[in-house]
Amino acid sequence: MEKIVSLCKRRGFIFQSSEIYGGLNGFWDYGPLGVELKKNLKDFWWRRNVRERDDMEGMDGSIIMNRAIWKASGHEDTFSDPMVDCRVCNSRNRADQLPEKDGKKYCPQCGSRDLTEARDFNLMFKSHAGPLESEDNLVYLRPETAQAIFVNFRNVLDTSRQKLPFGIAQIGKAFRNEINPRNYIFRSREFEQMEIEYFCRPEDGMQLTDYWLEQRLKFYEDIGIPRSKIHINDIPDGERAFYSKKTYDLEYEFPFGVSELEGIAYRTDYDLGKHIEHSGKPLDYFDEATKERFVPHVVEPSAGVDRTTLALLCEAFDEETVTDEKGNSETRTVLRFHPRMAPIKCGIFPLLKNKPALVEKAKEIATDLRPIMNVFYDEAGAIGRRYRRQDEAGTPFCVTIDFDTIGENGPEKKDTVTLRHRDSMTQERIAISDLKNYLLEKIS
Ligand code: GAP
């Protein structure tokens, strides 16, 4: 993890939030490469789960919603973690994450065993909507995006004219005042979720949970996270939320241990039922074919953007020893992202920066590719160094514009460039006219 964290800072993937003021625990900023990586992940999730399907609608709800929603969903009363205080150093820790020795828990900060009893700490951040800091104006930053979907179920159903089964998908920020944020961006206080609520007839819930499990495993494979690295935890009876008939946790082999990436939960009609009860509004469904009226059940695949971004970084990170033509060995740090996820798709290099014809051609190629992919134009330093810089950024392809390209060595290779592959470091010659389609096929 240390190597990954340091590369992420050095190359501009992730920075500590508020760094120049000493940082803020549990908050992170994404830099130029990180924001592209995260955007590629979210765009591909949206494409797979919304654009490529007839049975899915997207939405984007507000972060702050009526407090009544959190009362109805149970978050106001029960969205809490057990917390203990250390009486010696005053640190606060999650009771269920305390280290233990000889059957006794102790403070992870100072080692003392003088701890208070556990008490519930609600994880929702509070604020006030409007100028008065009164109880009437109390609002919460949402701790999950899902509730915005449930409370818009009727709106989406009426405007989209979908029929069961169908889903609503949303990507957005969520906030949890975690007692102990940890493991870099794995557990933070501000993060993003990609959530689907897939509404169905009650008798289809179990089978659709397995269907979504398969869909989600395929998704991870398609972004470069192999099934062999994902552990499926089928949560046993008694350990699931009381309303859930089936829950799978998908866990990834992070360097700090196997930990949750996503939950896929069959939540029955619990959420819509609660909002019907609290709002008094009809969130049920009328089946034209069978003339039945009922409250739909729901299957919820809920993934974390930041955790998946971290998994992408961990999966991509590699160090290998390479030897040059002169026999010198060095360590090559490379991020082997799937081209779909790579923040920069193609590096574009004129062989020499002081040859206007090379520079002009290279800039022309960059300008042509820019509207459809993120490219990086670089004319500084030796070509080998430029390749290494792109290896560290995870750029799958680099093209070099040389004297062959501009026809100085004869007509055969005119208008061709060298295409260099990140993973194998092999090079091939490709016509400029074929370049765009070649790259598009690899990254789409
Ligand atoms: N609506 C269901 C729900 O929110 P969850 O298991 O609490 O379920 C879903 O959260 C996903 O959100 C998790 O699998 C994880 O990827 C992400 N997530 C939850 N808490 C997080 C945190 N503190 N930091 C980063 N990601 C988090």
Short mmCIF file of C-alpha atoms and ligand atoms in Angstrom, two decimals:
data_model
loop_
_atom_site.label_atom_id
_atom_site.label_comp_id
_atom_site.label_asym_id
_atom_site.label_seq_id
_atom_site.Cartn_x
_atom_site.Cartn_y
_atom_site.Cartn_z
CA MET A 1 0.00 0.00 0.00
CA GLU A 2 2.81 2.42 0.83
CA LYS A 3 4.17 2.17 -2.69
CA ILE A 4 0.73 2.68 -4.22
CA VAL A 5 -0.05 5.65 -1.97
CA SER A 6 3.27 7.28 -2.79
CA LEU A 7 2.86 6.73 -6.54
CA CYS A 8 -0.67 8.17 -6.36
CA LYS A 9 0.64 11.32 -4.73
CA ARG A 10 3.71 11.64 -6.94
CA ARG A 11 1.77 11.18 -10.18
CA GLY A 12 -1.30 13.19 -9.23
CA PHE A 13 -3.94 10.53 -8.67
CA ILE A 14 -4.90 11.26 -5.07
CA PHE A 15 -3.97 13.97 -2.58
CA GLN A 16 -4.81 14.42 1.07
CA SER A 17 -7.69 16.87 1.35
CA SER A 18 -6.79 20.32 2.75
CA GLU A 19 -3.15 19.26 2.69
CA ILE A 20 -1.59 22.72 3.10
CA TYR A 21 -3.59 23.15 6.31
CA GLY A 22 -2.55 19.81 7.76
CA GLY A 23 -5.22 17.72 6.06
CA LEU A 24 -8.60 16.50 7.29
CA ASN A 25 -8.94 12.91 8.42
CA GLY A 26 -11.19 10.83 6.18
CA PHE A 27 -11.26 13.19 3.19
CA TRP A 28 -9.34 12.93 -0.08
CA ASP A 29 -8.91 14.92 -3.29
CA TYR A 30 -8.50 13.38 -6.70
CA GLY A 31 -5.83 14.99 -8.89
CA PRO A 32 -5.56 15.18 -12.70
CA LEU A 33 -4.99 11.44 -13.24
CA GLY A 34 -7.26 10.29 -10.41
CA VAL A 35 -10.25 12.25 -11.65
CA GLU A 36 -9.89 10.72 -15.13
CA LEU A 37 -9.61 7.20 -13.68
CA LYS A 38 -12.67 7.70 -11.49
CA LYS A 39 -14.60 9.27 -14.36
CA ASN A 40 -13.80 6.35 -16.66
CA LEU A 41 -15.08 3.96 -14.00
CA LYS A 42 -18.32 5.88 -13.47
CA ASP A 43 -18.90 6.37 -17.20
CA PHE A 44 -18.43 2.67 -17.89
CA TRP A 45 -20.75 1.69 -15.01
CA TRP A 46 -23.36 4.11 -16.38
CA ARG A 47 -22.94 2.78 -19.92
CA ARG A 48 -23.24 -0.87 -18.81
CA ASN A 49 -26.09 -0.40 -16.39
CA VAL A 50 -28.14 2.41 -17.95
CA ARG A 51 -27.37 3.13 -21.62
CA GLU A 52 -26.98 -0.46 -22.77
CA ARG A 53 -30.21 -1.63 -21.13
CA ASP A 54 -33.89 -1.07 -21.91
CA ASP A 55 -34.96 -1.92 -18.38
CA MET A 56 -32.97 0.76 -16.58
CA GLU A 57 -33.45 4.48 -15.94
CA GLY A 58 -30.93 6.91 -14.49
CA MET A 59 -31.47 9.69 -11.97
CA ASP A 60 -29.54 12.18 -9.90
CA GLY A 61 -31.11 13.09 -6.57
CA SER A 62 -30.18 15.90 -4.20
CA ILE A 63 -27.67 15.23 -1.44
CA ILE A 64 -29.77 16.96 1.20
CA MET A 65 -33.34 15.72 1.42
CA ASN A 66 -36.27 16.07 3.80
CA ARG A 67 -35.32 14.70 7.23
CA ALA A 68 -38.50 12.61 7.17
CA ILE A 69 -36.83 10.32 4.63
CA TRP A 70 -34.14 9.34 7.15
CA LYS A 71 -36.73 8.79 9.84
CA ALA A 72 -38.69 6.49 7.54
CA SER A 73 -35.65 4.57 6.32
CA GLY A 74 -34.51 3.96 9.89
CA HIS A 75 -31.23 5.85 9.47
CA GLU A 76 -32.04 8.48 12.09
CA ASP A 77 -32.60 5.85 14.76
CA THR A 78 -30.26 3.04 13.78
CA PHE A 79 -27.51 4.15 11.36
CA SER A 80 -24.82 4.01 13.98
CA ASP A 81 -21.61 2.26 14.96
CA PRO A 82 -20.69 1.28 18.52
CA MET A 83 -18.05 3.67 19.88
CA VAL A 84 -15.81 3.50 22.94
CA ASP A 85 -13.61 6.22 24.46
CA CYS A 86 -10.19 5.59 25.90
CA ARG A 87 -10.06 7.14 29.39
CA VAL A 88 -6.28 7.58 29.19
CA CYS A 89 -5.67 9.24 25.80
CA ASN A 90 -9.29 10.28 25.07
CA SER A 91 -9.20 8.72 21.59
CA ARG A 92 -12.47 7.40 20.16
CA ASN A 93 -12.61 4.04 18.44
CA ARG A 94 -15.10 1.69 16.91
CA ALA A 95 -15.88 -0.94 19.53
CA ASP A 96 -16.04 -3.72 16.93
CA GLN A 97 -12.58 -2.87 15.58
CA LEU A 98 -10.62 -2.75 18.83
CA PRO A 99 -7.52 -4.96 19.01
CA GLU A 100 -7.57 -7.72 21.62
CA LYS A 101 -4.93 -9.37 23.78
CA ASP A 102 -5.55 -12.23 26.23
CA GLY A 103 -9.27 -11.86 25.59
CA LYS A 104 -9.23 -8.17 26.59
CA LYS A 105 -9.70 -5.22 24.27
CA TYR A 106 -7.26 -2.34 24.39
CA CYS A 107 -6.87 1.15 22.91
CA PRO A 108 -5.07 1.01 19.53
CA GLN A 109 -3.57 4.47 20.20
CA CYS A 110 -2.03 4.12 23.69
CA GLY A 111 -2.57 0.46 24.59
CA SER A 112 -4.65 1.21 27.69
CA ARG A 113 -7.43 -1.14 28.72
CA ASP A 114 -9.30 1.62 30.53
CA LEU A 115 -12.13 1.98 28.04
CA THR A 116 -15.71 3.22 28.41
CA GLU A 117 -18.73 1.04 27.66
CA ALA A 118 -19.72 1.04 23.97
CA ARG A 119 -22.41 3.52 22.98
CA ASP A 120 -24.09 4.14 19.64
CA PHE A 121 -22.74 6.93 17.47
CA ASN A 122 -24.93 8.01 14.52
CA LEU A 123 -22.85 8.31 11.36
CA MET A 124 -24.94 10.94 9.58
CA PHE A 125 -23.45 14.43 9.22
CA LYS A 126 -25.86 17.11 10.41
CA SER A 127 -26.48 20.58 9.03
CA HIS A 128 -29.31 23.11 8.86
CA ALA A 129 -31.26 24.17 5.80
CA GLY A 130 -32.04 27.88 6.10
CA PRO A 131 -30.68 30.64 8.35
CA LEU A 132 -31.90 29.24 11.71
CA GLU A 133 -29.92 26.51 13.42
CA SER A 134 -33.10 25.06 14.90
CA GLU A 135 -34.33 21.49 15.31
CA ASP A 136 -36.99 22.24 12.66
CA ASN A 137 -34.29 23.02 10.10
CA LEU A 138 -32.13 19.99 10.85
CA VAL A 139 -30.97 18.14 7.75
CA TYR A 140 -28.48 15.36 7.04
CA LEU A 141 -25.91 14.84 4.30
CA ARG A 142 -27.13 11.60 2.76
CA PRO A 143 -25.27 8.49 3.96
CA GLU A 144 -26.31 6.55 0.84
CA THR A 145 -27.75 7.47 -2.55
CA ALA A 146 -30.39 4.73 -2.45
CA GLN A 147 -33.12 6.62 -0.58
CA ALA A 148 -33.36 9.24 -3.34
CA ILE A 149 -34.26 6.39 -5.68
CA PHE A 150 -36.96 4.94 -3.41
CA VAL A 151 -38.66 8.28 -2.85
CA ASN A 152 -38.65 8.93 -6.62
CA PHE A 153 -39.97 5.50 -7.52
CA ARG A 154 -43.42 6.85 -8.48
CA ASN A 155 -41.98 9.80 -10.46
CA VAL A 156 -39.69 7.58 -12.51
CA LEU A 157 -42.34 4.91 -13.03
CA ASP A 158 -44.92 7.44 -14.25
CA THR A 159 -42.53 9.35 -16.52
CA SER A 160 -40.63 6.42 -18.00
CA ARG A 161 -43.57 4.03 -18.40
CA GLN A 162 -41.35 1.09 -17.45
CA LYS A 163 -42.88 -2.23 -16.49
CA LEU A 164 -41.54 -4.63 -13.85
CA PRO A 165 -38.85 -5.73 -13.68
CA PHE A 166 -36.94 -2.48 -14.13
CA GLY A 167 -34.26 -0.59 -12.32
CA ILE A 168 -33.20 2.93 -11.37
CA ALA A 169 -29.51 3.74 -11.23
CA GLN A 170 -27.67 6.59 -9.59
CA ILE A 171 -24.11 7.70 -9.01
CA GLY A 172 -23.38 10.29 -6.38
CA LYS A 173 -21.69 11.44 -3.22
CA ALA A 174 -22.50 9.98 0.17
CA PHE A 175 -21.22 11.02 3.58
CA ARG A 176 -20.61 9.04 6.74
CA ASN A 177 -18.95 10.41 9.84
CA GLU A 178 -16.89 7.23 10.24
CA ILE A 179 -15.37 6.90 13.71
CA ASN A 180 -12.10 5.54 12.31
CA PRO A 181 -11.60 6.30 8.61
CA ARG A 182 -8.80 4.05 7.37
CA ASN A 183 -6.97 2.27 4.62
CA TYR A 184 -6.54 5.34 2.40
CA ILE A 185 -9.67 5.90 0.25
CA PHE A 186 -11.19 2.56 1.33
CA ARG A 187 -13.09 3.96 4.30
CA SER A 188 -13.52 7.71 4.13
CA ARG A 189 -16.07 10.20 5.38
CA GLU A 190 -16.98 11.53 1.94
CA PHE A 191 -17.21 9.04 -0.91
CA GLU A 192 -19.22 8.15 -3.99
CA GLN A 193 -21.61 5.28 -4.58
CA MET A 194 -22.94 3.64 -7.74
CA GLU A 195 -26.29 2.16 -6.79
CA ILE A 196 -29.04 0.29 -8.57
CA GLU A 197 -32.48 -0.42 -7.20
CA TYR A 198 -33.93 -3.14 -9.40
CA PHE A 199 -37.69 -3.44 -8.79
CA CYS A 200 -39.42 -6.74 -9.43
CA ARG A 201 -42.31 -9.04 -8.59
CA PRO A 202 -41.85 -10.73 -5.18
CA GLU A 203 -41.49 -14.21 -6.69
CA ASP A 204 -38.53 -13.05 -8.87
CA GLY A 205 -36.40 -11.49 -6.12
CA MET A 206 -34.18 -14.45 -5.25
CA GLN A 207 -33.37 -15.39 -8.83
CA LEU A 208 -32.69 -11.74 -9.77
CA THR A 209 -30.23 -11.44 -6.90
CA ASP A 210 -28.19 -14.24 -8.49
CA TYR A 211 -28.62 -12.61 -11.89
CA TRP A 212 -27.16 -9.34 -10.56
CA LEU A 213 -24.32 -11.16 -8.87
CA GLU A 214 -23.30 -12.52 -12.26
CA GLN A 215 -23.72 -9.11 -13.96
CA ARG A 216 -21.55 -7.43 -11.39
CA LEU A 217 -18.79 -10.04 -11.56
CA LYS A 218 -18.76 -9.59 -15.33
CA PHE A 219 -18.49 -5.83 -14.85
CA TYR A 220 -15.42 -6.16 -12.64
CA GLU A 221 -13.85 -8.49 -15.18
CA ASP A 222 -14.51 -5.94 -17.92
CA ILE A 223 -12.66 -3.23 -16.04
CA GLY A 224 -9.66 -5.44 -15.38
CA ILE A 225 -10.43 -7.00 -11.99
CA PRO A 226 -10.45 -10.79 -12.48
CA ARG A 227 -13.01 -13.04 -10.81
CA SER A 228 -10.21 -14.90 -9.10
CA LYS A 229 -9.49 -11.77 -7.01
CA ILE A 230 -13.11 -11.32 -5.93
CA HIS A 231 -14.48 -13.28 -3.00
CA ILE A 232 -18.23 -13.80 -2.86
CA ASN A 233 -19.46 -13.70 0.70
CA ASP A 234 -22.97 -15.18 0.89
CA ILE A 235 -24.10 -13.60 4.16
CA PRO A 236 -25.71 -16.32 6.28
CA ASP A 237 -29.12 -16.19 7.96
CA GLY A 238 -28.99 -14.22 11.15
CA GLU A 239 -26.17 -11.94 9.93
CA ARG A 240 -28.13 -10.13 7.21
CA ALA A 241 -30.27 -7.06 7.80
CA PHE A 242 -33.58 -8.42 9.13
CA TYR A 243 -35.49 -7.40 5.97
CA SER A 244 -33.02 -8.96 3.53
CA LYS A 245 -33.70 -12.44 2.17
CA LYS A 246 -30.31 -12.73 0.48
CA THR A 247 -27.12 -10.65 0.53
CA TYR A 248 -23.84 -11.16 -1.28
CA ASP A 249 -20.82 -9.09 -0.38
CA LEU A 250 -18.24 -8.89 -3.14
CA GLU A 251 -14.81 -8.58 -1.59
CA TYR A 252 -11.49 -7.80 -3.23
CA GLU A 253 -8.02 -8.94 -2.21
CA PHE A 254 -6.66 -5.52 -1.17
CA PRO A 255 -3.06 -5.41 0.10
CA PHE A 256 -4.45 -4.78 3.63
CA GLY A 257 -6.77 -7.80 3.43
CA VAL A 258 -9.88 -9.10 1.71
CA SER A 259 -12.47 -6.33 2.07
CA GLU A 260 -15.86 -5.30 0.73
CA LEU A 261 -16.18 -3.65 -2.67
CA GLU A 262 -19.91 -3.97 -3.17
CA GLY A 263 -23.05 -5.39 -1.59
CA ILE A 264 -25.85 -7.04 -3.55
CA ALA A 265 -28.90 -7.23 -1.32
CA TYR A 266 -32.41 -8.53 -1.91
CA ARG A 267 -34.24 -6.02 0.30
CA THR A 268 -37.80 -7.30 -0.33
CA ASP A 269 -40.44 -4.53 -0.14
CA TYR A 270 -38.94 -3.05 3.02
CA ASP A 271 -37.88 0.37 1.68
CA LEU A 272 -40.93 1.17 -0.43
CA GLY A 273 -43.11 -0.21 2.39
CA LYS A 274 -41.52 2.16 4.92
CA HIS A 275 -41.98 5.18 2.64
CA ILE A 276 -45.60 4.25 2.00
CA GLU A 277 -46.13 4.02 5.76
CA HIS A 278 -44.41 7.33 6.59
CA SER A 279 -45.45 9.49 3.62
CA GLY A 280 -48.91 8.04 3.10
CA LYS A 281 -48.23 8.08 -0.66
CA PRO A 282 -49.04 5.17 -2.99
CA LEU A 283 -45.68 3.72 -4.02
CA ASP A 284 -47.23 0.51 -5.25
CA TYR A 285 -47.47 -0.95 -8.74
CA PHE A 286 -50.43 -1.95 -10.88
CA ASP A 287 -49.79 -4.87 -13.20
CA GLU A 288 -51.94 -4.29 -16.31
CA ALA A 289 -51.64 -7.90 -17.42
CA THR A 290 -52.69 -9.60 -14.17
CA LYS A 291 -54.71 -6.67 -12.75
CA GLU A 292 -52.81 -7.04 -9.48
CA ARG A 293 -51.72 -4.17 -7.28
CA PHE A 294 -48.72 -4.76 -5.03
CA VAL A 295 -45.57 -3.18 -3.57
CA PRO A 296 -42.58 -4.20 -5.71
CA HIS A 297 -39.63 -5.97 -4.19
CA VAL A 298 -36.12 -4.71 -4.85
CA VAL A 299 -32.62 -6.06 -5.48
CA GLU A 300 -29.87 -3.56 -4.72
CA PRO A 301 -26.35 -3.82 -6.17
CA SER A 302 -24.51 -1.04 -4.31
CA ALA A 303 -20.88 -0.35 -5.21
CA GLY A 304 -18.34 2.19 -3.99
CA VAL A 305 -16.61 4.37 -6.58
CA ASP A 306 -13.61 5.05 -4.37
CA ARG A 307 -13.18 1.44 -3.28
CA THR A 308 -13.35 0.28 -6.89
CA THR A 309 -10.87 3.00 -7.88
CA LEU A 310 -8.55 1.70 -5.16
CA ALA A 311 -9.02 -1.87 -6.41
CA LEU A 312 -8.17 -0.69 -9.94
CA LEU A 313 -4.98 0.92 -8.65
CA CYS A 314 -3.99 -2.14 -6.60
CA GLU A 315 -4.71 -4.51 -9.48
CA ALA A 316 -2.78 -2.35 -11.96
CA PHE A 317 0.30 -1.68 -9.84
CA ASP A 318 3.38 -3.60 -10.89
CA GLU A 319 7.14 -3.30 -10.62
CA GLU A 320 9.45 -5.24 -12.88
CA THR A 321 13.15 -5.29 -13.59
CA VAL A 322 14.03 -4.34 -17.17
CA THR A 323 17.40 -4.39 -18.85
CA ASP A 324 18.30 -1.97 -21.66
CA GLU A 325 20.46 -2.63 -24.76
CA LYS A 326 23.58 -1.68 -22.78
CA GLY A 327 22.82 -4.30 -20.14
CA ASN A 328 21.78 -1.82 -17.44
CA SER A 329 18.94 -2.98 -15.22
CA GLU A 330 16.33 -0.75 -13.66
CA THR A 331 12.97 -1.09 -11.99
CA ARG A 332 10.05 -0.20 -14.19
CA THR A 333 6.96 0.93 -12.29
CA VAL A 334 3.90 0.37 -14.38
CA LEU A 335 0.17 0.66 -13.85
CA ARG A 336 -1.38 -2.02 -16.02
CA PHE A 337 -4.87 -0.53 -16.24
CA HIS A 338 -7.37 -1.97 -18.69
CA PRO A 339 -7.27 0.56 -21.59
CA ARG A 340 -10.92 1.39 -20.81
CA MET A 341 -9.98 2.62 -17.36
CA ALA A 342 -6.61 4.21 -18.14
CA PRO A 343 -6.64 7.97 -17.33
CA ILE A 344 -4.56 8.76 -20.41
CA LYS A 345 -5.21 6.58 -23.45
CA CYS A 346 -2.29 7.59 -25.61
CA GLY A 347 0.97 9.50 -25.21
CA ILE A 348 1.98 11.48 -28.29
CA PHE A 349 5.64 12.29 -28.76
CA PRO A 350 7.55 14.08 -31.51
CA LEU A 351 10.97 12.38 -31.61
CA LEU A 352 12.74 15.76 -31.31
CA LYS A 353 11.26 18.96 -30.00
CA ASN A 354 13.45 21.23 -32.13
CA LYS A 355 12.21 19.82 -35.49
CA PRO A 356 9.13 21.87 -36.42
CA ALA A 357 7.88 19.28 -38.94
CA LEU A 358 7.82 16.55 -36.24
CA VAL A 359 6.22 18.82 -33.65
CA GLU A 360 3.60 20.02 -36.09
CA LYS A 361 2.63 16.47 -37.11
CA ALA A 362 2.51 15.28 -33.49
CA LYS A 363 0.26 18.20 -32.50
CA GLU A 364 -1.97 17.52 -35.47
CA ILE A 365 -2.45 13.89 -34.33
CA ALA A 366 -3.11 15.01 -30.75
CA THR A 367 -5.71 17.53 -31.91
CA ASP A 368 -7.42 14.88 -34.00
CA LEU A 369 -7.67 12.41 -31.07
CA ARG A 370 -8.52 14.87 -28.27
CA PRO A 371 -12.29 15.13 -28.85
CA ILE A 372 -12.68 11.39 -28.35
CA MET A 373 -10.05 10.39 -25.80
CA ASN A 374 -7.66 11.81 -23.24
CA VAL A 375 -4.19 12.05 -24.80
CA PHE A 376 -0.96 13.47 -23.44
CA TYR A 377 1.41 15.43 -25.65
CA ASP A 378 5.00 15.30 -24.42
CA GLU A 379 8.11 16.60 -26.16
CA ALA A 380 10.45 16.80 -23.15
CA GLY A 381 13.42 14.46 -22.62
CA ALA A 382 14.59 11.21 -24.18
CA ILE A 383 11.94 8.95 -25.68
CA GLY A 384 12.74 6.17 -23.16
CA ARG A 385 12.07 8.57 -20.26
CA ARG A 386 8.83 9.70 -21.84
CA TYR A 387 7.70 6.07 -22.13
CA ARG A 388 8.53 5.46 -18.46
CA ARG A 389 6.53 8.50 -17.37
CA GLN A 390 3.51 7.13 -19.22
CA ASP A 391 4.07 3.62 -17.78
CA GLU A 392 3.72 5.12 -14.30
CA ALA A 393 0.54 6.89 -15.34
CA GLY A 394 -0.83 3.63 -16.79
CA THR A 395 -1.05 4.90 -20.38
CA PRO A 396 -1.58 1.79 -22.55
CA PHE A 397 -0.30 3.27 -25.82
CA CYS A 398 2.28 5.81 -26.94
CA VAL A 399 2.94 7.01 -30.47
CA THR A 400 6.18 8.52 -31.66
CA ILE A 401 6.35 10.78 -34.66
CA ASP A 402 9.77 10.40 -36.30
CA PHE A 403 11.56 11.12 -39.57
CA ASP A 404 9.85 8.17 -41.27
CA THR A 405 6.50 9.78 -40.44
CA ILE A 406 7.32 12.97 -42.33
CA GLY A 407 8.77 11.01 -45.29
CA GLU A 408 12.43 11.92 -44.81
CA ASN A 409 13.48 8.28 -45.28
CA GLY A 410 11.43 7.60 -48.37
CA PRO A 411 7.75 7.25 -49.25
CA GLU A 412 7.04 3.73 -47.82
CA LYS A 413 6.78 4.75 -44.18
CA LYS A 414 5.48 8.26 -44.74
CA ASP A 415 2.41 8.99 -42.59
CA THR A 416 3.08 6.07 -40.27
CA VAL A 417 4.04 6.29 -36.58
CA THR A 418 5.60 3.98 -33.99
CA LEU A 419 2.96 2.56 -31.67
CA ARG A 420 4.42 1.38 -28.37
CA HIS A 421 2.51 -0.99 -26.09
CA ARG A 422 2.80 -0.38 -22.34
CA ASP A 423 2.57 -3.96 -21.08
CA SER A 424 4.88 -5.74 -23.51
CA MET A 425 6.94 -2.65 -24.39
CA THR A 426 6.84 -3.90 -27.99
CA GLN A 427 6.61 -1.43 -30.86
CA GLU A 428 4.94 -1.61 -34.23
CA ARG A 429 4.42 0.66 -37.18
CA ILE A 430 0.89 1.88 -37.84
CA ALA A 431 -0.58 4.23 -40.44
CA ILE A 432 -1.83 7.50 -38.98
CA SER A 433 -5.09 6.94 -40.85
CA ASP A 434 -5.64 3.69 -38.86
CA LEU A 435 -4.61 5.03 -35.47
CA LYS A 436 -7.91 6.48 -34.29
CA ASN A 437 -9.92 3.34 -35.04
CA TYR A 438 -7.26 1.11 -33.52
CA LEU A 439 -7.27 3.07 -30.27
CA LEU A 440 -11.04 3.42 -30.18
CA GLU A 441 -11.51 -0.31 -30.44
CA LYS A 442 -9.13 -0.90 -27.51
CA ILE A 443 -10.57 1.71 -25.17
CA SER A 444 -14.32 1.40 -25.76
N1 GAP B 1 -27.58 1.43 0.01
C1 GAP B 1 -26.81 0.36 0.56
C2 GAP B 1 -25.55 0.79 1.12
O1 GAP B 1 -25.23 1.96 1.21
P1 GAP B 1 -23.32 -0.12 2.18
O2 GAP B 1 -22.78 -1.52 2.22
O3 GAP B 1 -23.40 0.63 3.46
O4 GAP B 1 -24.76 -0.24 1.49
C3 GAP B 1 -22.38 0.31 -0.21
O5 GAP B 1 -22.48 0.73 1.12
C4 GAP B 1 -20.99 0.52 -0.72
O6 GAP B 1 -20.58 1.87 -0.52
C5 GAP B 1 -19.92 -0.32 0.00
O7 GAP B 1 -19.84 -1.63 -0.52
C6 GAP B 1 -18.68 0.48 -0.30
O8 GAP B 1 -18.17 0.18 -1.58
C7 GAP B 1 -19.18 1.92 -0.29
N2 GAP B 1 -18.90 2.54 1.02
C8 GAP B 1 -19.64 2.44 2.14
N3 GAP B 1 -19.08 3.14 3.14
C9 GAP B 1 -17.94 3.69 2.64
C10 GAP B 1 -16.91 4.52 3.20
N4 GAP B 1 -16.95 4.97 4.45
N5 GAP B 1 -15.88 4.88 2.39
C11 GAP B 1 -15.84 4.47 1.09
N6 GAP B 1 -16.78 3.69 0.54
C12 GAP B 1 -17.82 3.30 1.29
#
